[in-house]
Every structure is written in structure tokens, then in C-alpha cells.
PDB file of N, CA, C and O in Angstrom:
ATOM      1  N   SER R 271     106.512  20.045 -65.557  1.00 69.00           N
ATOM      2  CA  SER R 271     107.185  19.069 -64.721  1.00 69.00           C
ATOM      3  C   SER R 271     106.968  17.659 -65.275  1.00 69.00           C
ATOM      4  O   SER R 271     106.069  17.438 -66.086  1.00 69.00           O
ATOM      5  N   ALA R 272     107.772  16.746 -64.850  1.00 72.00           N
ATOM      6  CA  ALA R 272     107.651  15.365 -65.323  1.00 72.00           C
ATOM      7  C   ALA R 272     106.300  14.774 -64.979  1.00 72.00           C
ATOM      8  O   ALA R 272     105.723  14.009 -65.745  1.00 72.00           O
ATOM      9  N   ALA R 273     105.799  15.142 -63.807  1.00 81.00           N
ATOM     10  CA  ALA R 273     104.496  14.612 -63.356  1.00 81.00           C
ATOM     11  C   ALA R 273     103.390  15.071 -64.305  1.00 81.00           C
ATOM     12  O   ALA R 273     102.525  14.284 -64.671  1.00 81.00           O
ATOM     13  N   SER R 274     103.430  16.352 -64.695  1.00 88.00           N
ATOM     14  CA  SER R 274     102.380  16.857 -65.594  1.00 88.00           C
ATOM     15  C   SER R 274     102.485  16.177 -66.960  1.00 88.00           C
ATOM     16  O   SER R 274     101.482  15.983 -67.637  1.00 88.00           O
ATOM     17  N   ASP R 275     103.712  15.860 -67.379  1.00 84.00           N
ATOM     18  CA  ASP R 275     103.882  15.182 -68.660  1.00 84.00           C
ATOM     19  C   ASP R 275     103.306  13.759 -68.615  1.00 84.00           C
ATOM     20  O   ASP R 275     102.762  13.283 -69.603  1.00 84.00           O
ATOM     21  N   VAL R 276     103.405  13.146 -67.447  1.00 88.00           N
ATOM     22  CA  VAL R 276     102.793  11.799 -67.287  1.00 88.00           C
ATOM     23  C   VAL R 276     101.292  11.919 -67.454  1.00 88.00           C
ATOM     24  O   VAL R 276     100.647  11.141 -68.157  1.00 88.00           O
ATOM     25  N   TYR R 277     100.691  12.987 -66.875  1.00 94.00           N
ATOM     26  CA  TYR R 277      99.260  13.201 -67.000  1.00 94.00           C
ATOM     27  C   TYR R 277      98.858  13.523 -68.436  1.00 94.00           C
ATOM     28  O   TYR R 277      97.825  13.102 -68.899  1.00 94.00           O
ATOM     29  N   LYS R 278      99.749  14.258 -69.133  1.00 94.00           N
ATOM     30  CA  LYS R 278      99.465  14.556 -70.554  1.00 94.00           C
ATOM     31  C   LYS R 278      99.473  13.296 -71.370  1.00 94.00           C
ATOM     32  O   LYS R 278      98.559  13.108 -72.209  1.00 94.00           O
ATOM     33  N   ARG R 279     100.445  12.427 -71.150  1.00 94.00           N
ATOM     34  CA  ARG R 279     100.468  11.156 -71.924  1.00 94.00           C
ATOM     35  C   ARG R 279      99.233  10.312 -71.593  1.00 94.00           C
ATOM     36  O   ARG R 279      98.653   9.713 -72.498  1.00 94.00           O
ATOM     37  N   GLN R 280      98.854  10.293 -70.338  1.00 96.00           N
ATOM     38  CA  GLN R 280      97.659   9.549 -69.942  1.00 96.00           C
ATOM     39  C   GLN R 280      96.395  10.113 -70.604  1.00 96.00           C
ATOM     40  O   GLN R 280      95.534   9.365 -71.043  1.00 96.00           O
ATOM     41  N   ALA R 281      96.325  11.428 -70.661  1.00 97.00           N
ATOM     42  CA  ALA R 281      95.156  12.080 -71.303  1.00 97.00           C
ATOM     43  C   ALA R 281      95.096  11.675 -72.791  1.00 97.00           C
ATOM     44  O   ALA R 281      94.015  11.402 -73.300  1.00 97.00           O
ATOM     45  N   VAL R 282      96.251  11.668 -73.450  1.00 97.00           N
ATOM     46  CA  VAL R 282      96.262  11.272 -74.862  1.00 97.00           C
ATOM     47  C   VAL R 282      95.781   9.835 -74.990  1.00 97.00           C
ATOM     48  O   VAL R 282      94.989   9.514 -75.884  1.00 97.00           O
ATOM     49  N   ARG R 283      96.261   8.961 -74.107  1.00 97.00           N
ATOM     50  CA  ARG R 283      95.826   7.549 -74.176  1.00 97.00           C
ATOM     51  C   ARG R 283      94.341   7.398 -73.914  1.00 97.00           C
ATOM     52  O   ARG R 283      93.671   6.567 -74.520  1.00 97.00           O
ATOM     53  N   ASN R 284      93.823   8.223 -72.973  1.00 98.00           N
ATOM     54  CA  ASN R 284      92.376   8.165 -72.701  1.00 98.00           C
ATOM     55  C   ASN R 284      91.565   8.598 -73.919  1.00 98.00           C
ATOM     56  O   ASN R 284      90.519   8.026 -74.217  1.00 98.00           O
ATOM     57  N   ILE R 285      92.043   9.619 -74.621  1.00 98.00           N
ATOM     58  CA  ILE R 285      91.358  10.078 -75.850  1.00 98.00           C
ATOM     59  C   ILE R 285      91.372   8.939 -76.864  1.00 98.00           C
ATOM     60  O   ILE R 285      90.355   8.689 -77.504  1.00 98.00           O
ATOM     61  N   ARG R 286      92.509   8.281 -77.003  1.00 98.00           N
ATOM     62  CA  ARG R 286      92.617   7.139 -77.950  1.00 98.00           C
ATOM     63  C   ARG R 286      91.623   6.057 -77.576  1.00 98.00           C
ATOM     64  O   ARG R 286      90.922   5.528 -78.436  1.00 98.00           O
ATOM     65  N   ARG R 287      91.562   5.727 -76.275  1.00 98.00           N
ATOM     66  CA  ARG R 287      90.623   4.679 -75.816  1.00 98.00           C
ATOM     67  C   ARG R 287      89.172   5.048 -76.154  1.00 98.00           C
ATOM     68  O   ARG R 287      88.421   4.254 -76.662  1.00 98.00           O
ATOM     69  N   ASP R 288      88.816   6.325 -75.877  1.00 98.00           N
ATOM     70  CA  ASP R 288      87.457   6.758 -76.162  1.00 98.00           C
ATOM     71  C   ASP R 288      87.151   6.755 -77.651  1.00 98.00           C
ATOM     72  O   ASP R 288      86.063   6.349 -78.081  1.00 98.00           O
ATOM     73  N   ALA R 289      88.113   7.172 -78.471  1.00 98.00           N
ATOM     74  CA  ALA R 289      87.906   7.172 -79.929  1.00 98.00           C
ATOM     75  C   ALA R 289      87.751   5.752 -80.426  1.00 98.00           C
ATOM     76  O   ALA R 289      86.848   5.476 -81.252  1.00 98.00           O
ATOM     77  N   ASN R 290      88.588   4.835 -79.960  1.00 98.00           N
ATOM     78  CA  ASN R 290      88.463   3.442 -80.386  1.00 98.00           C
ATOM     79  C   ASN R 290      87.142   2.837 -79.924  1.00 98.00           C
ATOM     80  O   ASN R 290      86.545   2.029 -80.630  1.00 98.00           O
ATOM     81  N   GLY R 291      86.688   3.237 -78.742  1.00 98.00           N
ATOM     82  CA  GLY R 291      85.382   2.782 -78.253  1.00 98.00           C
ATOM     83  C   GLY R 291      84.257   3.260 -79.165  1.00 98.00           C
ATOM     84  O   GLY R 291      83.327   2.526 -79.453  1.00 98.00           O
ATOM     85  N   SER R 292      84.387   4.524 -79.575  1.00 98.00           N
ATOM     86  CA  SER R 292      83.349   5.068 -80.492  1.00 98.00           C
ATOM     87  C   SER R 292      83.344   4.306 -81.819  1.00 98.00           C
ATOM     88  O   SER R 292      82.278   4.052 -82.410  1.00 98.00           O
ATOM     89  N   LEU R 293      84.542   3.940 -82.295  1.00 98.00           N
ATOM     90  CA  LEU R 293      84.637   3.161 -83.541  1.00 98.00           C
ATOM     91  C   LEU R 293      83.966   1.794 -83.368  1.00 98.00           C
ATOM     92  O   LEU R 293      83.237   1.341 -84.275  1.00 98.00           O
ATOM     93  N   LYS R 294      84.156   1.154 -82.229  1.00 98.00           N
ATOM     94  CA  LYS R 294      83.520  -0.134 -81.994  1.00 98.00           C
ATOM     95  C   LYS R 294      82.014   0.009 -81.974  1.00 98.00           C
ATOM     96  O   LYS R 294      81.279  -0.864 -82.511  1.00 98.00           O
ATOM     97  N   ASP R 295      81.527   1.101 -81.360  1.00 98.00           N
ATOM     98  CA  ASP R 295      80.058   1.353 -81.361  1.00 98.00           C
ATOM     99  C   ASP R 295      79.544   1.541 -82.778  1.00 98.00           C
ATOM    100  O   ASP R 295      78.477   1.011 -83.115  1.00 98.00           O
ATOM    101  N   LEU R 296      80.290   2.283 -83.595  1.00 98.00           N
ATOM    102  CA  LEU R 296      79.886   2.501 -84.981  1.00 98.00           C
ATOM    103  C   LEU R 296      79.855   1.177 -85.756  1.00 98.00           C
ATOM    104  O   LEU R 296      78.975   0.936 -86.582  1.00 98.00           O
ATOM    105  N   LEU R 297      80.811   0.331 -85.491  1.00 98.00           N
ATOM    106  CA  LEU R 297      80.869  -0.968 -86.133  1.00 98.00           C
ATOM    107  C   LEU R 297      79.675  -1.802 -85.724  1.00 98.00           C
ATOM    108  O   LEU R 297      79.036  -2.435 -86.570  1.00 98.00           O
ATOM    109  N   LYS R 298      79.336  -1.827 -84.445  1.00 98.00           N
ATOM    110  CA  LYS R 298      78.175  -2.576 -83.964  1.00 98.00           C
ATOM    111  C   LYS R 298      76.884  -2.078 -84.617  1.00 98.00           C
ATOM    112  O   LYS R 298      75.990  -2.891 -84.897  1.00 98.00           O
ATOM    113  N   GLU R 299      76.827  -0.772 -84.836  1.00 98.00           N
ATOM    114  CA  GLU R 299      75.623  -0.191 -85.473  1.00 98.00           C
ATOM    115  C   GLU R 299      75.653  -0.350 -86.972  1.00 98.00           C
ATOM    116  O   GLU R 299      74.730   0.101 -87.679  1.00 98.00           O
ATOM    117  N   LYS R 300      76.725  -0.955 -87.474  1.00 97.00           N
ATOM    118  CA  LYS R 300      76.929  -1.171 -88.915  1.00 97.00           C
ATOM    119  C   LYS R 300      77.033   0.154 -89.668  1.00 97.00           C
ATOM    120  O   LYS R 300      76.722   0.233 -90.848  1.00 97.00           O
ATOM    121  N   ALA R 301      77.476   1.183 -88.996  1.00 97.00           N
ATOM    122  CA  ALA R 301      77.663   2.501 -89.623  1.00 97.00           C
ATOM    123  C   ALA R 301      79.004   2.553 -90.362  1.00 97.00           C
ATOM    124  O   ALA R 301      79.169   3.377 -91.279  1.00 97.00           O
ATOM    125  N   ILE R 302      79.942   1.670 -89.952  1.00 98.00           N
ATOM    126  CA  ILE R 302      81.236   1.570 -90.658  1.00 98.00           C
ATOM    127  C   ILE R 302      81.564   0.092 -90.831  1.00 98.00           C
ATOM    128  O   ILE R 302      81.035  -0.769 -90.125  1.00 98.00           O
ATOM    129  N   SER R 303      82.459  -0.174 -91.786  1.00 98.00           N
ATOM    130  CA  SER R 303      82.884  -1.553 -92.022  1.00 98.00           C
ATOM    131  C   SER R 303      84.077  -1.868 -91.129  1.00 98.00           C
ATOM    132  O   SER R 303      84.682  -0.989 -90.525  1.00 98.00           O
ATOM    133  N   GLU R 304      84.445  -3.128 -91.049  1.00 98.00           N
ATOM    134  CA  GLU R 304      85.613  -3.557 -90.270  1.00 98.00           C
ATOM    135  C   GLU R 304      86.863  -2.939 -90.846  1.00 98.00           C
ATOM    136  O   GLU R 304      87.783  -2.521 -90.065  1.00 98.00           O
ATOM    137  N   ASP R 305      86.939  -2.820 -92.164  1.00 98.00           N
ATOM    138  CA  ASP R 305      88.114  -2.203 -92.788  1.00 98.00           C
ATOM    139  C   ASP R 305      88.234  -0.739 -92.391  1.00 98.00           C
ATOM    140  O   ASP R 305      89.305  -0.218 -92.116  1.00 98.00           O
ATOM    141  N   GLU R 306      87.096  -0.040 -92.390  1.00 98.00           N
ATOM    142  CA  GLU R 306      87.089   1.350 -92.009  1.00 98.00           C
ATOM    143  C   GLU R 306      87.495   1.496 -90.529  1.00 98.00           C
ATOM    144  O   GLU R 306      88.235   2.406 -90.187  1.00 98.00           O
ATOM    145  N   GLN R 307      87.028   0.601 -89.709  1.00 98.00           N
ATOM    146  CA  GLN R 307      87.396   0.646 -88.290  1.00 98.00           C
ATOM    147  C   GLN R 307      88.881   0.436 -88.137  1.00 98.00           C
ATOM    148  O   GLN R 307      89.553   1.176 -87.435  1.00 98.00           O
ATOM    149  N   ARG R 308      89.406  -0.577 -88.829  1.00 98.00           N
ATOM    150  CA  ARG R 308      90.858  -0.881 -88.708  1.00 98.00           C
ATOM    151  C   ARG R 308      91.673   0.311 -89.193  1.00 98.00           C
ATOM    152  O   ARG R 308      92.671   0.699 -88.555  1.00 98.00           O
ATOM    153  N   GLY R 309      91.289   0.900 -90.320  1.00 98.00           N
ATOM    154  CA  GLY R 309      92.021   2.057 -90.852  1.00 98.00           C
ATOM    155  C   GLY R 309      91.994   3.247 -89.919  1.00 98.00           C
ATOM    156  O   GLY R 309      92.991   3.919 -89.679  1.00 98.00           O
ATOM    157  N   ALA R 310      90.820   3.475 -89.309  1.00 98.00           N
ATOM    158  CA  ALA R 310      90.697   4.591 -88.355  1.00 98.00           C
ATOM    159  C   ALA R 310      91.514   4.315 -87.101  1.00 98.00           C
ATOM    160  O   ALA R 310      92.167   5.231 -86.584  1.00 98.00           O
ATOM    161  N   GLU R 311      91.508   3.079 -86.626  1.00 98.00           N
ATOM    162  CA  GLU R 311      92.311   2.742 -85.447  1.00 98.00           C
ATOM    163  C   GLU R 311      93.804   2.942 -85.712  1.00 98.00           C
ATOM    164  O   GLU R 311      94.542   3.417 -84.835  1.00 98.00           O
ATOM    165  N   GLU R 312      94.232   2.569 -86.926  1.00 98.00           N
ATOM    166  CA  GLU R 312      95.656   2.773 -87.269  1.00 98.00           C
ATOM    167  C   GLU R 312      95.970   4.269 -87.287  1.00 98.00           C
ATOM    168  O   GLU R 312      97.039   4.667 -86.827  1.00 98.00           O
ATOM    169  N   ALA R 313      95.084   5.077 -87.850  1.00 98.00           N
ATOM    170  CA  ALA R 313      95.306   6.536 -87.886  1.00 98.00           C
ATOM    171  C   ALA R 313      95.354   7.119 -86.484  1.00 98.00           C
ATOM    172  O   ALA R 313      96.191   7.958 -86.179  1.00 98.00           O
ATOM    173  N   ILE R 314      94.431   6.658 -85.642  1.00 98.00           N
ATOM    174  CA  ILE R 314      94.411   7.114 -84.240  1.00 98.00           C
ATOM    175  C   ILE R 314      95.689   6.748 -83.552  1.00 98.00           C
ATOM    176  O   ILE R 314      96.262   7.518 -82.806  1.00 98.00           O
ATOM    177  N   GLN R 315      96.173   5.518 -83.780  1.00 98.00           N
ATOM    178  CA  GLN R 315      97.429   5.059 -83.128  1.00 98.00           C
ATOM    179  C   GLN R 315      98.610   5.909 -83.597  1.00 98.00           C
ATOM    180  O   GLN R 315      99.475   6.304 -82.773  1.00 98.00           O
ATOM    181  N   LYS R 316      98.691   6.207 -84.904  1.00 98.00           N
ATOM    182  CA  LYS R 316      99.775   7.043 -85.403  1.00 98.00           C
ATOM    183  C   LYS R 316      99.736   8.418 -84.766  1.00 98.00           C
ATOM    184  O   LYS R 316     100.774   8.971 -84.401  1.00 98.00           O
ATOM    185  N   LEU R 317      98.559   8.971 -84.679  1.00 98.00           N
ATOM    186  CA  LEU R 317      98.402  10.299 -84.050  1.00 98.00           C
ATOM    187  C   LEU R 317      98.781  10.249 -82.570  1.00 98.00           C
ATOM    188  O   LEU R 317      99.456  11.147 -82.060  1.00 98.00           O
ATOM    189  N   THR R 318      98.385   9.194 -81.903  1.00 98.00           N
ATOM    190  CA  THR R 318      98.730   8.992 -80.499  1.00 98.00           C
ATOM    191  C   THR R 318     100.243   8.925 -80.322  1.00 98.00           C
ATOM    192  O   THR R 318     100.826   9.616 -79.480  1.00 98.00           O
ATOM    193  N   ASP R 319     100.882   8.104 -81.159  1.00 98.00           N
ATOM    194  CA  ASP R 319     102.338   7.931 -81.056  1.00 98.00           C
ATOM    195  C   ASP R 319     103.044   9.272 -81.304  1.00 98.00           C
ATOM    196  O   ASP R 319     103.994   9.644 -80.592  1.00 98.00           O
ATOM    197  N   SER R 320     102.587  10.008 -82.308  1.00 98.00           N
ATOM    198  CA  SER R 320     103.192  11.295 -82.648  1.00 98.00           C
ATOM    199  C   SER R 320     103.037  12.287 -81.487  1.00 98.00           C
ATOM    200  O   SER R 320     103.985  13.019 -81.152  1.00 98.00           O
ATOM    201  N   THR R 321     101.847  12.345 -80.917  1.00 97.00           N
ATOM    202  CA  THR R 321     101.591  13.259 -79.824  1.00 97.00           C
ATOM    203  C   THR R 321     102.418  12.935 -78.608  1.00 97.00           C
ATOM    204  O   THR R 321     103.017  13.815 -77.953  1.00 97.00           O
ATOM    205  N   ILE R 322     102.510  11.667 -78.251  1.00 96.00           N
ATOM    206  CA  ILE R 322     103.307  11.240 -77.107  1.00 96.00           C
ATOM    207  C   ILE R 322     104.801  11.506 -77.348  1.00 96.00           C
ATOM    208  O   ILE R 322     105.502  11.955 -76.444  1.00 96.00           O
ATOM    209  N   LYS R 323     105.233  11.348 -78.594  1.00 96.00           N
ATOM    210  CA  LYS R 323     106.640  11.671 -78.919  1.00 96.00           C
ATOM    211  C   LYS R 323     106.890  13.169 -78.701  1.00 96.00           C
ATOM    212  O   LYS R 323     107.926  13.571 -78.173  1.00 96.00           O
ATOM    213  N   GLN R 324     105.936  14.002 -79.102  1.00 95.00           N
ATOM    214  CA  GLN R 324     106.103  15.438 -78.882  1.00 95.00           C
ATOM    215  C   GLN R 324     106.208  15.765 -77.417  1.00 95.00           C
ATOM    216  O   GLN R 324     107.015  16.599 -77.006  1.00 95.00           O
ATOM    217  N   ILE R 325     105.365  15.147 -76.594  1.00 93.00           N
ATOM    218  CA  ILE R 325     105.395  15.331 -75.141  1.00 93.00           C
ATOM    219  C   ILE R 325     106.766  14.921 -74.607  1.00 93.00           C
ATOM    220  O   ILE R 325     107.393  15.631 -73.824  1.00 93.00           O
ATOM    221  N   ASP R 326     107.242  13.745 -75.056  1.00 92.00           N
ATOM    222  CA  ASP R 326     108.534  13.238 -74.601  1.00 92.00           C
ATOM    223  C   ASP R 326     109.686  14.174 -75.028  1.00 92.00           C
ATOM    224  O   ASP R 326     110.617  14.401 -74.262  1.00 92.00           O
ATOM    225  N   ASP R 327     109.583  14.718 -76.249  1.00 93.00           N
ATOM    226  CA  ASP R 327     110.617  15.633 -76.723  1.00 93.00           C
ATOM    227  C   ASP R 327     110.655  16.912 -75.907  1.00 93.00           C
ATOM    228  O   ASP R 327     111.759  17.387 -75.570  1.00 93.00           O
ATOM    229  N   VAL R 328     109.506  17.428 -75.553  1.00 90.00           N
ATOM    230  CA  VAL R 328     109.462  18.620 -74.702  1.00 90.00           C
ATOM    231  C   VAL R 328     110.064  18.318 -73.340  1.00 90.00           C
ATOM    232  O   VAL R 328     110.816  19.105 -72.796  1.00 90.00           O
ATOM    233  N   LEU R 329     109.708  17.166 -72.796  1.00 88.00           N
ATOM    234  CA  LEU R 329     110.267  16.752 -71.480  1.00 88.00           C
ATOM    235  C   LEU R 329     111.790  16.660 -71.538  1.00 88.00           C
ATOM    236  O   LEU R 329     112.486  17.134 -70.673  1.00 88.00           O
ATOM    237  N   ALA R 330     112.295  16.037 -72.602  1.00 90.00           N
ATOM    238  CA  ALA R 330     113.760  15.890 -72.754  1.00 90.00           C
ATOM    239  C   ALA R 330     114.418  17.266 -72.864  1.00 90.00           C
ATOM    240  O   ALA R 330     115.482  17.468 -72.261  1.00 90.00           O
ATOM    241  N   GLU R 331     113.784  18.166 -73.594  1.00 89.00           N
ATOM    242  CA  GLU R 331     114.324  19.506 -73.711  1.00 89.00           C
ATOM    243  C   GLU R 331     114.333  20.240 -72.354  1.00 89.00           C
ATOM    244  O   GLU R 331     115.319  20.908 -72.006  1.00 89.00           O
ATOM    245  N   LYS R 332     113.260  20.052 -71.582  1.00 85.00           N
ATOM    246  CA  LYS R 332     113.219  20.687 -70.257  1.00 85.00           C
ATOM    247  C   LYS R 332     114.328  20.094 -69.358  1.00 85.00           C
ATOM    248  O   LYS R 332     114.980  20.855 -68.640  1.00 85.00           O
ATOM    249  N   GLU R 333     114.542  18.782 -69.432  1.00 83.00           N
ATOM    250  CA  GLU R 333     115.560  18.172 -68.617  1.00 83.00           C
ATOM    251  C   GLU R 333     116.942  18.685 -68.999  1.00 83.00           C
ATOM    252  O   GLU R 333     117.783  18.949 -68.144  1.00 83.00           O
ATOM    253  N   THR R 334     117.170  18.858 -70.308  1.00 87.00           N
ATOM    254  CA  THR R 334     118.454  19.360 -70.791  1.00 87.00           C
ATOM    255  C   THR R 334     118.660  20.793 -70.272  1.00 87.00           C
ATOM    256  O   THR R 334     119.754  21.147 -69.842  1.00 87.00           O
ATOM    257  N   ASP R 335     117.605  21.605 -70.345  1.00 85.00           N
ATOM    258  CA  ASP R 335     117.712  22.992 -69.873  1.00 85.00           C
ATOM    259  C   ASP R 335     118.023  23.019 -68.375  1.00 85.00           C
ATOM    260  O   ASP R 335     118.792  23.847 -67.913  1.00 85.00           O
ATOM    261  N   LEU R 336     117.408  22.145 -67.623  1.00 81.00           N
ATOM    262  CA  LEU R 336     117.615  22.089 -66.164  1.00 81.00           C
ATOM    263  C   LEU R 336     119.040  21.670 -65.839  1.00 81.00           C
ATOM    264  O   LEU R 336     119.666  22.160 -64.906  1.00 81.00           O
ATOM    265  N   MET R 337     119.562  20.754 -66.619  1.00 86.00           N
ATOM    266  CA  MET R 337     120.943  20.278 -66.387  1.00 86.00           C
ATOM    267  C   MET R 337     121.969  21.378 -66.703  1.00 86.00           C
ATOM    268  O   MET R 337     123.041  21.414 -66.141  1.00 86.00           O
ATOM    269  N   ALA R 338     121.598  22.254 -67.654  1.00 84.00           N
ATOM    270  CA  ALA R 338     122.526  23.307 -68.050  1.00 84.00           C
ATOM    271  C   ALA R 338     122.639  24.419 -67.001  1.00 84.00           C
ATOM    272  O   ALA R 338     123.591  25.175 -66.991  1.00 84.00           O
ATOM    273  N   VAL R 339     121.620  24.496 -66.119  1.00 73.00           N
ATOM    274  CA  VAL R 339     121.602  25.578 -65.137  1.00 73.00           C
ATOM    275  C   VAL R 339     122.546  25.324 -63.988  1.00 73.00           C
ATOM    276  O   VAL R 339     122.919  24.340 -63.543  1.00 73.00           O
TER     277      VAL R 339
END
């Protein structure tokens, strides 16, 4: 349902937030450089965007199927 898709998108965003938080912690501990942090954040954002697009595509397909009935 559309409501569950909203929760799925929110879950993906929460994972992104937690991952970015972990990167900030690693940077504070000097375990990674600022460049490494930036690169990882960009990779996380691309993965987030891709996953949310997949969720949106499935939702659009469900809506199309419902309209056909």
C-alpha cells in the first residue's frame, strides 16, 4: 500500500542518517579523512536515491495495476 511505501522510504532515509552519523564519528576519531567521509556520503546518497526510486517504481506499478482492474 502507499502507506507502507512511505514507511519504506522513511526507513531508507533513517539508514542513511545513521550511516552518515557513523561517518561523522569516524571522522572525529580520525579513523577516516574528510575526503573519505565526503566520498562515502556521496555513495550513500546515490544508494539512497536508487533505493527510493525502486520503491517509487513499485508503487507506480501497483497504482497502474489497480487502475486496470
